[in-house]
PDB file of C-alpha atoms in Angstrom:
ATOM      1  CA  MET W  29     -61.010  64.727   4.107  1.00  0.00           C
ATOM      2  CA  ASP W  30     -59.280  62.824   1.640  1.00  0.00           C
ATOM      3  CA  GLY W  31     -55.865  61.094   1.065  1.00  0.00           C
ATOM      4  CA  GLY W  32     -52.981  62.407   3.369  1.00  0.00           C
ATOM      5  CA  SER W  33     -55.400  64.066   5.684  1.00  0.00           C
ATOM      6  CA  LYS W  34     -57.444  60.971   6.014  1.00  0.00           C
ATOM      7  CA  ARG W  35     -54.799  58.840   6.868  1.00  0.00           C
ATOM      8  CA  THR W  36     -53.158  61.464   9.372  1.00  0.00           C
ATOM      9  CA  ALA W  37     -56.633  61.377  11.062  1.00  0.00           C
ATOM     10  CA  GLU W  38     -56.958  57.516  11.135  1.00  0.00           C
ATOM     11  CA  PHE W  39     -53.380  57.009  12.472  1.00  0.00           C
ATOM     12  CA  ALA W  40     -54.218  60.444  15.082  1.00  0.00           C
ATOM     13  CA  GLU W  41     -57.547  58.052  16.273  1.00  0.00           C
ATOM     14  CA  ARG W  42     -55.453  55.051  16.511  1.00  0.00           C
ATOM     15  CA  LEU W  43     -53.120  56.123  18.277  1.00  0.00           C
ATOM     16  CA  ASN W  44     -55.886  58.440  20.684  1.00  0.00           C
ATOM     17  CA  LYS W  45     -54.318  61.375  19.799  1.00  0.00           C
ATOM     18  CA  PRO W  46     -56.464  64.656  19.431  1.00  0.00           C
ATOM     19  CA  TYR W  47     -56.239  66.192  15.990  1.00  0.00           C
ATOM     20  CA  LEU W  48     -57.994  69.230  13.820  1.00  0.00           C
ATOM     21  CA  HIS W  49     -58.964  69.218  10.325  1.00  0.00           C
ATOM     22  CA  ILE W  50     -58.471  72.966   9.347  1.00  0.00           C
ATOM     23  CA  GLN W  51     -59.759  74.856   6.406  1.00  0.00           C
ATOM     24  CA  PRO W  52     -58.756  78.440   5.445  1.00  0.00           C
ATOM     25  CA  SER W  53     -61.671  79.700   6.905  1.00  0.00           C
ATOM     26  CA  SER W  54     -60.857  78.399   9.978  1.00  0.00           C
ATOM     27  CA  SER W  55     -61.265  81.136  12.651  1.00  0.00           C
ATOM     28  CA  PRO W  56     -57.654  81.384  14.824  1.00  0.00           C
ATOM     29  CA  SER W  57     -59.719  81.351  18.396  1.00  0.00           C
ATOM     30  CA  SER W  58     -61.450  77.795  17.281  1.00  0.00           C
ATOM     31  CA  ILE W  59     -57.744  76.502  16.537  1.00  0.00           C
ATOM     32  CA  ARG W  60     -56.387  77.923  19.718  1.00  0.00           C
ATOM     33  CA  GLY W  61     -59.089  76.544  21.715  1.00  0.00           C
ATOM     34  CA  PHE W  62     -58.059  73.296  20.328  1.00  0.00           C
ATOM     35  CA  LEU W  63     -54.194  73.928  21.376  1.00  0.00           C
ATOM     36  CA  ASN W  64     -55.022  75.137  24.654  1.00  0.00           C
ATOM     37  CA  GLN W  65     -58.173  72.145  25.577  1.00  0.00           C
ATOM     38  CA  HIS W  66     -55.398  69.633  24.834  1.00  0.00           C
ATOM     39  CA  TYR W  67     -52.476  71.190  26.212  1.00  0.00           C
ATOM     40  CA  ILE W  68     -50.761  70.495  22.533  1.00  0.00           C
ATOM     41  CA  VAL W  69     -46.452  70.506  23.375  1.00  0.00           C
ATOM     42  CA  VAL W  70     -45.849  68.748  20.402  1.00  0.00           C
ATOM     43  CA  LEU W  71     -47.697  69.862  16.724  1.00  0.00           C
ATOM     44  CA  ASN W  72     -47.770  68.435  13.599  1.00  0.00           C
ATOM     45  CA  VAL W  73     -48.869  70.076  10.835  1.00  0.00           C
ATOM     46  CA  ALA W  74     -50.093  67.719   7.595  1.00  0.00           C
ATOM     47  CA  GLY W  75     -51.588  68.723   4.374  1.00  0.00           C
ATOM     48  CA  LYS W  76     -51.403  69.080   0.588  1.00  0.00           C
ATOM     49  CA  ARG W  77     -47.972  70.695  -0.557  1.00  0.00           C
ATOM     50  CA  GLU W  78     -49.983  72.646  -2.758  1.00  0.00           C
TER      51      GLU W  78
END
């Protein structure tokens, strides 16, 4: 993790908020599991602009 993704993770940790760093190879079921486990209501998506 680097740049903005790293900063986003640091902010989430500081605020005691859950975060998940995913790759294109991440399975949809792992993402769904994260959302269900943490009862996500608002989802902030951060990443490269490319």
